[in-house]
mmCIF file of C-alpha atoms in Angstrom:
data_model
loop_
_atom_site.group_PDB
_atom_site.id
_atom_site.type_symbol
_atom_site.label_atom_id
_atom_site.label_comp_id
_atom_site.label_asym_id
_atom_site.label_seq_id
_atom_site.Cartn_x
_atom_site.Cartn_y
_atom_site.Cartn_z
ATOM 1 C CA MET A 1 -133.076 22.455 36.352
ATOM 2 C CA HIS A 2 -136.550 21.382 35.261
ATOM 3 C CA GLY A 3 -135.920 17.878 36.573
ATOM 4 C CA TYR A 4 -135.087 19.345 39.964
ATOM 5 C CA ILE A 5 -138.347 21.302 40.017
ATOM 6 C CA ALA A 6 -140.136 18.043 39.217
ATOM 7 C CA GLN A 7 -138.581 16.421 42.272
ATOM 8 C CA LEU A 8 -139.544 19.400 44.419
ATOM 9 C CA VAL A 9 -143.139 18.799 43.336
ATOM 10 C CA ILE A 10 -142.858 15.074 44.049
ATOM 11 C CA GLY A 11 -141.252 15.590 47.456
ATOM 12 C CA PHE A 12 -143.774 18.265 48.426
ATOM 13 C CA THR A 13 -146.701 16.105 47.345
ATOM 14 C CA LEU A 14 -145.483 12.979 49.111
ATOM 15 C CA ALA A 15 -145.101 14.994 52.327
ATOM 16 C CA TRP A 16 -148.281 17.072 51.882
ATOM 17 C CA THR A 17 -150.347 14.902 54.212
ATOM 18 C CA GLY A 18 -147.815 15.398 57.025
ATOM 19 C CA PRO A 19 -148.818 18.989 57.825
ATOM 20 C CA ILE A 20 -152.294 18.721 56.277
ATOM 21 C CA ILE A 21 -153.803 15.831 58.254
ATOM 22 C CA PRO A 22 -153.419 17.661 61.603
ATOM 23 C CA LYS A 23 -155.151 20.637 60.002
ATOM 24 C CA LEU A 24 -158.001 18.406 58.830
ATOM 25 C CA GLN A 25 -158.350 17.192 62.422
ATOM 26 C CA ASP A 26 -158.416 20.737 63.796
ATOM 27 C CA PRO A 27 -162.001 22.096 63.945
ATOM 28 C CA ILE A 28 -160.705 25.609 63.339
ATOM 29 C CA GLU A 29 -158.272 24.957 60.472
ATOM 30 C CA THR A 30 -160.119 22.269 58.537
ATOM 31 C CA PRO A 31 -161.949 23.362 55.365
ATOM 32 C CA LEU A 32 -164.447 20.558 55.965
ATOM 33 C CA SER A 33 -167.657 20.739 57.933
ATOM 34 C CA VAL A 34 -167.290 17.256 59.440
ATOM 35 C CA GLN A 35 -164.713 15.520 61.604
ATOM 36 C CA LEU A 36 -162.886 12.774 59.701
ATOM 37 C CA SER A 37 -162.383 9.296 61.121
ATOM 38 C CA ASP A 38 -158.962 7.647 61.325
ATOM 39 C CA THR A 39 -159.881 5.463 58.354
ATOM 40 C CA GLN A 40 -160.862 8.469 56.258
ATOM 41 C CA LEU A 41 -157.648 10.281 57.168
ATOM 42 C CA SER A 42 -155.617 7.201 56.286
ATOM 43 C CA LEU A 43 -157.343 7.077 52.912
ATOM 44 C CA VAL A 44 -156.557 10.744 52.278
ATOM 45 C CA ALA A 45 -152.891 9.764 52.539
ATOM 46 C CA SER A 46 -152.916 6.430 50.731
ATOM 47 C CA ILE A 47 -155.392 7.067 47.896
ATOM 48 C CA PHE A 48 -152.625 9.060 46.234
ATOM 49 C CA TYR A 49 -150.897 5.785 45.354
ATOM 50 C CA VAL A 50 -154.046 4.400 43.733
ATOM 51 C CA GLY A 51 -154.136 7.424 41.462
ATOM 52 C CA ALA A 52 -150.451 7.008 40.669
ATOM 53 C CA LEU A 53 -150.759 3.446 39.349
ATOM 54 C CA PRO A 54 -152.014 4.147 35.793
ATOM 55 C CA GLY A 55 -149.713 7.141 35.253
ATOM 56 C CA PRO A 56 -146.550 5.264 34.264
ATOM 57 C CA TYR A 57 -148.446 3.029 31.822
ATOM 58 C CA ILE A 58 -150.155 5.958 30.137
ATOM 59 C CA MET A 59 -146.800 7.681 29.783
ATOM 60 C CA GLY A 60 -145.097 4.449 28.732
ATOM 61 C CA TRP A 61 -147.318 4.305 25.670
ATOM 62 C CA LEU A 62 -147.744 8.003 24.970
ATOM 63 C CA SER A 63 -144.064 8.923 25.315
ATOM 64 C CA ASN A 64 -143.134 6.590 22.456
ATOM 65 C CA VAL A 65 -145.982 7.876 20.291
ATOM 66 C CA LYS A 66 -145.984 11.631 20.903
ATOM 67 C CA GLY A 67 -142.642 12.207 22.597
ATOM 68 C CA ARG A 68 -141.209 12.745 26.056
ATOM 69 C CA LYS A 69 -141.788 16.506 26.152
ATOM 70 C CA PRO A 70 -145.583 16.444 25.544
ATOM 71 C CA CYS A 71 -145.925 13.817 28.268
ATOM 72 C CA ILE A 72 -144.052 15.990 30.751
ATOM 73 C CA ILE A 73 -146.316 18.932 29.906
ATOM 74 C CA ILE A 74 -149.446 16.798 30.352
ATOM 75 C CA ALA A 75 -148.156 15.560 33.708
ATOM 76 C CA GLY A 76 -147.641 19.156 34.805
ATOM 77 C CA VAL A 77 -151.142 20.203 33.758
ATOM 78 C CA VAL A 78 -152.694 17.265 35.622
ATOM 79 C CA SER A 79 -150.690 18.034 38.774
ATOM 80 C CA THR A 80 -151.549 21.732 38.652
ATOM 81 C CA THR A 81 -155.246 20.957 38.211
ATOM 82 C CA ALA A 82 -155.143 18.520 41.119
ATOM 83 C CA TYR A 83 -153.737 21.150 43.463
ATOM 84 C CA LEU A 84 -156.456 23.575 42.386
ATOM 85 C CA ILE A 85 -159.089 21.005 43.334
ATOM 86 C CA LEU A 86 -157.398 20.391 46.681
ATOM 87 C CA ALA A 87 -157.110 24.111 47.396
ATOM 88 C CA PHE A 88 -160.823 24.689 46.837
ATOM 89 C CA SER A 89 -162.012 21.482 48.504
ATOM 90 C CA ASN A 90 -164.830 21.921 50.991
ATOM 91 C CA ASN A 91 -165.868 18.279 51.269
ATOM 92 C CA LEU A 92 -164.155 14.914 51.558
ATOM 93 C CA ALA A 93 -165.100 13.811 48.043
ATOM 94 C CA MET A 94 -163.191 16.757 46.547
ATOM 95 C CA ILE A 95 -160.127 15.936 48.640
ATOM 96 C CA TYR A 96 -160.254 12.322 47.496
ATOM 97 C CA CYS A 97 -160.636 13.491 43.897
ATOM 98 C CA GLY A 98 -157.703 15.881 44.222
ATOM 99 C CA ARG A 99 -155.506 13.240 45.826
ATOM 100 C CA LEU A 100 -156.347 10.707 43.117
ATOM 101 C CA LEU A 101 -155.573 13.264 40.425
ATOM 102 C CA ILE A 102 -152.308 14.419 41.998
ATOM 103 C CA GLY A 103 -151.364 10.755 42.261
ATOM 104 C CA LEU A 104 -151.998 10.373 38.541
ATOM 105 C CA GLY A 105 -149.972 13.493 37.818
ATOM 106 C CA LEU A 106 -147.022 12.392 39.900
ATOM 107 C CA GLY A 107 -147.243 8.871 38.518
ATOM 108 C CA CYS A 108 -146.663 10.512 35.150
ATOM 109 C CA VAL A 109 -144.038 12.981 36.380
ATOM 110 C CA GLY A 110 -142.083 10.314 38.233
ATOM 111 C CA VAL A 111 -141.531 8.014 35.279
ATOM 112 C CA MET A 112 -140.963 10.756 32.706
ATOM 113 C CA ASN A 113 -138.514 12.731 34.819
ATOM 114 C CA PHE A 114 -136.080 9.850 35.247
ATOM 115 C CA VAL A 115 -136.469 8.642 31.668
ATOM 116 C CA TYR A 116 -135.966 12.140 30.266
ATOM 117 C CA ILE A 117 -132.908 12.994 32.358
ATOM 118 C CA GLY A 118 -131.393 9.591 31.652
ATOM 119 C CA GLU A 119 -131.748 10.190 27.922
ATOM 120 C CA ILE A 120 -130.591 13.794 27.565
ATOM 121 C CA ALA A 121 -127.668 13.770 30.015
ATOM 122 C CA SER A 122 -124.154 12.932 28.861
ATOM 123 C CA THR A 123 -122.430 9.847 30.243
ATOM 124 C CA ASN A 124 -120.056 11.681 32.582
ATOM 125 C CA ILE A 125 -122.768 13.607 34.451
ATOM 126 C CA ARG A 126 -125.874 11.432 34.060
ATOM 127 C CA GLY A 127 -125.408 9.548 37.325
ATOM 128 C CA ILE A 128 -124.767 12.758 39.253
ATOM 129 C CA LEU A 129 -127.878 14.419 37.839
ATOM 130 C CA LEU A 130 -130.068 11.408 38.581
ATOM 131 C CA THR A 131 -128.764 11.228 42.143
ATOM 132 C CA ILE A 132 -128.860 14.939 42.979
ATOM 133 C CA ILE A 133 -132.566 15.068 42.212
ATOM 134 C CA GLY A 134 -133.042 13.033 45.390
ATOM 135 C CA ILE A 135 -131.811 16.050 47.329
ATOM 136 C CA PHE A 136 -134.482 18.178 45.696
ATOM 137 C CA GLN A 137 -137.159 15.616 46.521
ATOM 138 C CA THR A 138 -136.106 15.852 50.158
ATOM 139 C CA ALA A 139 -136.109 19.645 49.871
ATOM 140 C CA GLY A 140 -139.677 19.477 48.587
ATOM 141 C CA ALA A 141 -140.701 17.449 51.628
ATOM 142 C CA ILE A 142 -138.984 19.924 53.964
ATOM 143 C CA LEU A 143 -140.788 22.772 52.214
ATOM 144 C CA ALA A 144 -144.126 21.043 52.814
ATOM 145 C CA TYR A 145 -143.492 20.631 56.535
ATOM 146 C CA ALA A 146 -142.071 24.147 56.878
ATOM 147 C CA SER A 147 -145.098 25.600 55.093
ATOM 148 C CA GLY A 148 -147.363 23.722 57.459
ATOM 149 C CA LEU A 149 -145.878 25.555 60.427
ATOM 150 C CA PHE A 150 -146.952 28.965 59.166
ATOM 151 C CA LEU A 151 -149.682 28.514 56.578
ATOM 152 C CA SER A 152 -153.272 27.314 56.578
ATOM 153 C CA TYR A 153 -154.618 24.314 54.676
ATOM 154 C CA VAL A 154 -155.221 26.507 51.639
ATOM 155 C CA GLY A 155 -151.833 28.183 52.022
ATOM 156 C CA VAL A 156 -149.872 24.923 52.101
ATOM 157 C CA THR A 157 -151.834 23.553 49.158
ATOM 158 C CA SER A 158 -151.260 26.781 47.231
ATOM 159 C CA VAL A 159 -147.506 26.290 47.572
ATOM 160 C CA GLY A 160 -147.941 22.913 45.888
ATOM 161 C CA PHE A 161 -150.000 24.555 43.161
ATOM 162 C CA PHE A 162 -147.312 27.138 42.404
ATOM 163 C CA LEU A 163 -144.592 24.469 42.289
ATOM 164 C CA ALA A 164 -146.653 22.397 39.848
ATOM 165 C CA PHE A 165 -147.471 25.502 37.797
ATOM 166 C CA ILE A 166 -143.808 26.516 37.520
ATOM 167 C CA PHE A 167 -142.933 22.942 36.545
ATOM 168 C CA THR A 168 -145.521 23.073 33.747
ATOM 169 C CA ILE A 169 -144.330 26.432 32.407
ATOM 170 C CA PHE A 170 -140.698 25.308 32.357
ATOM 171 C CA ALA A 171 -141.710 22.126 30.522
ATOM 172 C CA LEU A 172 -142.862 24.205 27.559
ATOM 173 C CA PHE A 173 -139.254 25.179 26.857
ATOM 174 C CA LEU A 174 -137.662 21.734 27.118
ATOM 175 C CA PRO A 175 -136.028 20.119 24.082
ATOM 176 C CA GLU A 176 -137.379 16.763 22.985
ATOM 177 C CA SER A 177 -135.339 13.728 24.012
ATOM 178 C CA PRO A 178 -132.909 12.593 21.293
ATOM 179 C CA MET A 179 -133.912 9.000 22.037
ATOM 180 C CA PHE A 180 -137.466 9.734 20.895
ATOM 181 C CA TYR A 181 -136.109 10.911 17.557
ATOM 182 C CA VAL A 182 -133.993 7.748 17.398
ATOM 183 C CA LEU A 183 -137.162 5.688 17.788
ATOM 184 C CA LYS A 184 -138.789 7.684 14.993
ATOM 185 C CA GLY A 185 -135.744 7.446 12.727
ATOM 186 C CA GLU A 186 -135.358 11.236 12.479
ATOM 187 C CA ASP A 187 -131.572 11.492 12.158
ATOM 188 C CA ALA A 188 -131.514 15.239 11.511
ATOM 189 C CA SER A 189 -133.462 15.915 14.704
ATOM 190 C CA VAL A 190 -131.155 13.611 16.659
ATOM 191 C CA ARG A 191 -128.135 15.566 15.439
ATOM 192 C CA LYS A 192 -129.679 18.940 16.232
ATOM 193 C CA VAL A 193 -130.764 18.032 19.762
ATOM 194 C CA LEU A 194 -127.431 16.431 20.656
ATOM 195 C CA GLU A 195 -125.531 19.418 19.293
ATOM 196 C CA ASP A 196 -127.751 21.775 21.301
ATOM 197 C CA LEU A 197 -127.103 19.650 24.394
ATOM 198 C CA GLY A 198 -123.346 19.779 23.816
ATOM 199 C CA ARG A 199 -123.086 16.069 22.987
ATOM 200 C CA PRO A 200 -121.778 15.963 19.395
ATOM 201 C CA ASN A 201 -119.578 12.957 20.173
ATOM 202 C CA ASP A 202 -122.674 10.850 20.903
ATOM 203 C CA ILE A 203 -124.366 11.458 17.557
ATOM 204 C CA ASP A 204 -122.959 8.506 15.619
ATOM 205 C CA GLU A 205 -123.478 6.002 18.431
ATOM 206 C CA MET A 206 -127.058 7.104 19.004
ATOM 207 C CA ILE A 207 -128.003 7.078 15.323
ATOM 208 C CA THR A 208 -126.440 3.641 14.915
ATOM 209 C CA SER A 209 -128.519 2.310 17.807
ATOM 210 C CA LYS A 210 -131.748 2.897 15.883
ATOM 211 C CA LYS A 211 -131.221 -0.372 14.014
ATOM 212 C CA GLU A 212 -132.508 -2.161 17.107
ATOM 213 C CA PHE A 213 -135.876 -0.419 16.878
ATOM 214 C CA ILE A 214 -136.754 -0.403 13.175
ATOM 215 C CA ASN A 215 -139.400 -3.099 13.592
ATOM 216 C CA SER A 216 -140.410 -2.070 17.086
ATOM 217 C CA THR A 217 -144.100 -2.111 18.028
ATOM 218 C CA ALA A 218 -145.839 -1.718 21.372
ATOM 219 C CA LYS A 219 -146.703 -5.421 21.482
ATOM 220 C CA LYS A 220 -143.150 -6.449 20.617
ATOM 221 C CA ASP A 221 -141.729 -4.016 23.149
ATOM 222 C CA TRP A 222 -143.844 -5.428 25.977
ATOM 223 C CA LYS A 223 -142.832 -8.942 24.980
ATOM 224 C CA GLU A 224 -139.172 -7.954 24.807
ATOM 225 C CA LEU A 225 -139.352 -6.402 28.257
ATOM 226 C CA PHE A 226 -140.020 -9.822 29.767
ATOM 227 C CA THR A 227 -138.255 -12.143 27.307
ATOM 228 C CA ASP A 228 -134.975 -10.305 26.713
ATOM 229 C CA ALA A 229 -132.470 -11.369 29.375
ATOM 230 C CA ASP A 230 -130.960 -7.904 29.860
ATOM 231 C CA ASN A 231 -134.334 -6.183 30.182
ATOM 232 C CA ARG A 232 -135.631 -8.890 32.495
ATOM 233 C CA LYS A 233 -132.587 -8.554 34.726
ATOM 234 C CA SER A 234 -133.005 -4.768 34.821
ATOM 235 C CA LEU A 235 -136.671 -5.124 35.714
ATOM 236 C CA THR A 236 -135.972 -7.581 38.518
ATOM 237 C CA ILE A 237 -133.282 -5.363 40.018
ATOM 238 C CA LEU A 238 -135.515 -2.296 39.934
ATOM 239 C CA ILE A 239 -138.593 -4.002 41.370
ATOM 240 C CA VAL A 240 -136.634 -5.453 44.276
ATOM 241 C CA GLY A 241 -134.849 -2.126 44.672
ATOM 242 C CA ASN A 242 -138.173 -0.309 44.862
ATOM 243 C CA ILE A 243 -139.357 -2.682 47.569
ATOM 244 C CA PHE A 244 -136.311 -1.516 49.514
ATOM 245 C CA LEU A 245 -137.030 2.096 48.505
ATOM 246 C CA GLN A 246 -137.602 3.221 52.114
ATOM 247 C CA CYS A 247 -134.006 2.127 52.840
ATOM 248 C CA LEU A 248 -132.247 2.967 49.599
ATOM 249 C CA GLY A 249 -133.888 6.339 49.088
ATOM 250 C CA ILE A 250 -133.611 7.768 45.588
ATOM 251 C CA ILE A 251 -131.088 5.251 44.203
ATOM 252 C CA PRO A 252 -133.554 2.706 42.718
ATOM 253 C CA SER A 253 -135.449 5.539 41.056
ATOM 254 C CA ALA A 254 -132.234 7.020 39.672
ATOM 255 C CA LEU A 255 -131.406 3.692 38.037
ATOM 256 C CA ILE A 256 -134.731 3.709 36.191
ATOM 257 C CA GLY A 257 -133.391 6.270 33.738
ATOM 258 C CA GLU A 258 -130.397 4.099 32.874
ATOM 259 C CA MET A 259 -131.226 0.407 32.920
ATOM 260 C CA PHE A 260 -133.540 -0.431 30.017
ATOM 261 C CA LYS A 261 -133.026 -0.520 26.276
ATOM 262 C CA THR A 262 -134.461 2.502 24.494
ATOM 263 C CA ASN A 263 -137.548 0.902 22.968
ATOM 264 C CA VAL A 264 -138.709 -0.586 26.283
ATOM 265 C CA ARG A 265 -137.409 2.095 28.654
ATOM 266 C CA SER A 266 -140.738 3.841 29.188
ATOM 267 C CA LYS A 267 -142.568 0.522 29.624
ATOM 268 C CA GLY A 268 -139.943 -0.959 31.928
ATOM 269 C CA SER A 269 -139.885 2.246 33.934
ATOM 270 C CA ALA A 270 -143.666 2.068 34.251
ATOM 271 C CA VAL A 271 -143.564 -1.438 35.717
ATOM 272 C CA ALA A 272 -140.694 -0.556 38.050
ATOM 273 C CA ILE A 273 -142.344 2.602 39.348
ATOM 274 C CA THR A 274 -145.640 0.753 39.782
ATOM 275 C CA SER A 275 -143.907 -1.561 42.233
ATOM 276 C CA SER A 276 -142.848 1.510 44.191
ATOM 277 C CA TRP A 277 -146.383 2.953 44.261
ATOM 278 C CA VAL A 278 -147.934 -0.381 45.288
ATOM 279 C CA PHE A 279 -145.448 -0.885 48.092
ATOM 280 C CA GLY A 280 -145.884 2.739 49.170
ATOM 281 C CA PHE A 281 -149.657 2.276 49.297
ATOM 282 C CA LEU A 282 -149.335 -0.869 51.412
ATOM 283 C CA VAL A 283 -146.879 0.728 53.837
ATOM 284 C CA THR A 284 -148.879 3.945 54.180
ATOM 285 C CA THR A 285 -152.178 2.133 54.661
ATOM 286 C CA ALA A 286 -150.920 -0.516 57.067
ATOM 287 C CA PHE A 287 -148.405 1.476 59.124
ATOM 288 C CA GLY A 288 -150.819 2.851 61.711
ATOM 289 C CA SER A 289 -152.628 -0.458 62.178
ATOM 290 C CA LEU A 290 -149.385 -2.420 62.483
ATOM 291 C CA ILE A 291 -148.143 -0.114 65.236
ATOM 292 C CA ASP A 292 -151.310 -0.879 67.201
ATOM 293 C CA ILE A 293 -151.117 -4.630 66.521
ATOM 294 C CA ILE A 294 -147.420 -5.499 66.884
ATOM 295 C CA GLY A 295 -145.946 -2.342 68.374
ATOM 296 C CA ALA A 296 -143.643 0.317 66.965
ATOM 297 C CA HIS A 297 -140.501 -1.453 68.200
ATOM 298 C CA VAL A 298 -141.241 -4.590 66.151
ATOM 299 C CA LEU A 299 -142.086 -2.535 63.096
ATOM 300 C CA PHE A 300 -138.855 -0.563 63.234
ATOM 301 C CA TRP A 301 -136.841 -3.725 63.801
ATOM 302 C CA PHE A 302 -138.403 -4.945 60.566
ATOM 303 C CA PHE A 303 -137.305 -1.763 58.795
ATOM 304 C CA SER A 304 -133.800 -2.172 60.238
ATOM 305 C CA CYS A 305 -133.542 -5.720 58.897
ATOM 306 C CA SER A 306 -134.841 -4.510 55.551
ATOM 307 C CA SER A 307 -132.078 -1.912 55.473
ATOM 308 C CA ALA A 308 -129.458 -4.590 56.094
ATOM 309 C CA LEU A 309 -130.888 -6.740 53.308
ATOM 310 C CA ALA A 310 -130.914 -3.704 51.030
ATOM 311 C CA VAL A 311 -127.171 -3.224 51.569
ATOM 312 C CA ILE A 312 -126.473 -6.864 50.690
ATOM 313 C CA PHE A 313 -128.733 -6.733 47.644
ATOM 314 C CA THR A 314 -127.084 -3.540 46.408
ATOM 315 C CA HIS A 315 -123.578 -4.952 46.773
ATOM 316 C CA ILE A 316 -124.371 -8.169 44.912
ATOM 317 C CA TYR A 317 -126.858 -7.212 42.217
ATOM 318 C CA ILE A 318 -126.918 -3.500 41.405
ATOM 319 C CA PRO A 319 -124.358 -2.715 38.675
ATOM 320 C CA GLU A 320 -122.046 0.277 38.677
ATOM 321 C CA THR A 321 -123.231 2.716 36.003
ATOM 322 C CA LYS A 322 -120.683 5.479 36.515
ATOM 323 C CA GLY A 323 -118.942 6.523 33.306
ATOM 324 C CA LYS A 324 -120.878 4.084 31.111
ATOM 325 C CA SER A 325 -123.061 4.893 28.139
ATOM 326 C CA LEU A 326 -126.685 3.808 28.162
ATOM 327 C CA LEU A 327 -125.897 1.076 25.649
ATOM 328 C CA GLU A 328 -123.129 -0.324 27.863
ATOM 329 C CA ILE A 329 -125.345 -0.323 30.941
ATOM 330 C CA GLN A 330 -128.263 -1.957 29.175
ATOM 331 C CA THR A 331 -126.236 -4.980 28.096
ATOM 332 C CA PHE A 332 -124.312 -5.423 31.371
ATOM 333 C CA LYS A 333 -121.183 -6.182 29.332
ATOM 334 C CA THR A 334 -118.766 -3.764 30.954
#
């Protein structure tokens, strides 16, 4: 359930500028004392992605050092704080600051949510859980637009604050990921968490897998991400998939929680999600200008062709993960 709340926050935040930018343009509804230019409004939308870029890398390191749960809590606190800043903004600098900070928060939430769900879910339901969260992300976006119809700038932003706050509170009661305990060699903790999650049959396999990570270090993990054939293949698939993210929706993100080996999962996820943020920034920043330069019809023909290429790419390169354990998926042997 917590993962679904996370996606509500992500969906709401990604759509926040939809109802908010018209309010910033309205002399009556805007909390600002000046009229914003088109460039400034565009930056309000796109600066979010700049803030999101370091999030996955911070979490990629911290999640292997302190655990998945503390990282999720930190991400929630950052997101909640960002919405507070946005709610009380009375100048453009505060809005930029809030958008940068919410980008950082969601950069952290995005990577940790998929990694965490991918690690705690059992094989038979993992794919379903990772896919259903896309519905909640869409629901979050719908909530943002619906709120914009009836609420003021502060009201809409307050909805985002309460979603982020609830996410943070729920995070306090999450169990730690068993994979973190595998990395730390804490067999007793692995057993306890898996038993609490109703996965006693996975205990032996997961404890056995720790042999791969006995000599693991951050430097070795980064090197392995790019030199190991399986990890490199996973990374390539996810980066290309994230370029097609506008066409494939949540699927590339869902795969993030399944594709990498345990010791490099957070780092590989960080690189993959970064590609999504970078592409999102480019699309958001350039969309308005491209419509003026080449016309909307050309731009949407481009998106149509991208969708067709995405279908071909998916059929040829993206592996079926249904019913497979994480170890089976990571080696592409079944």
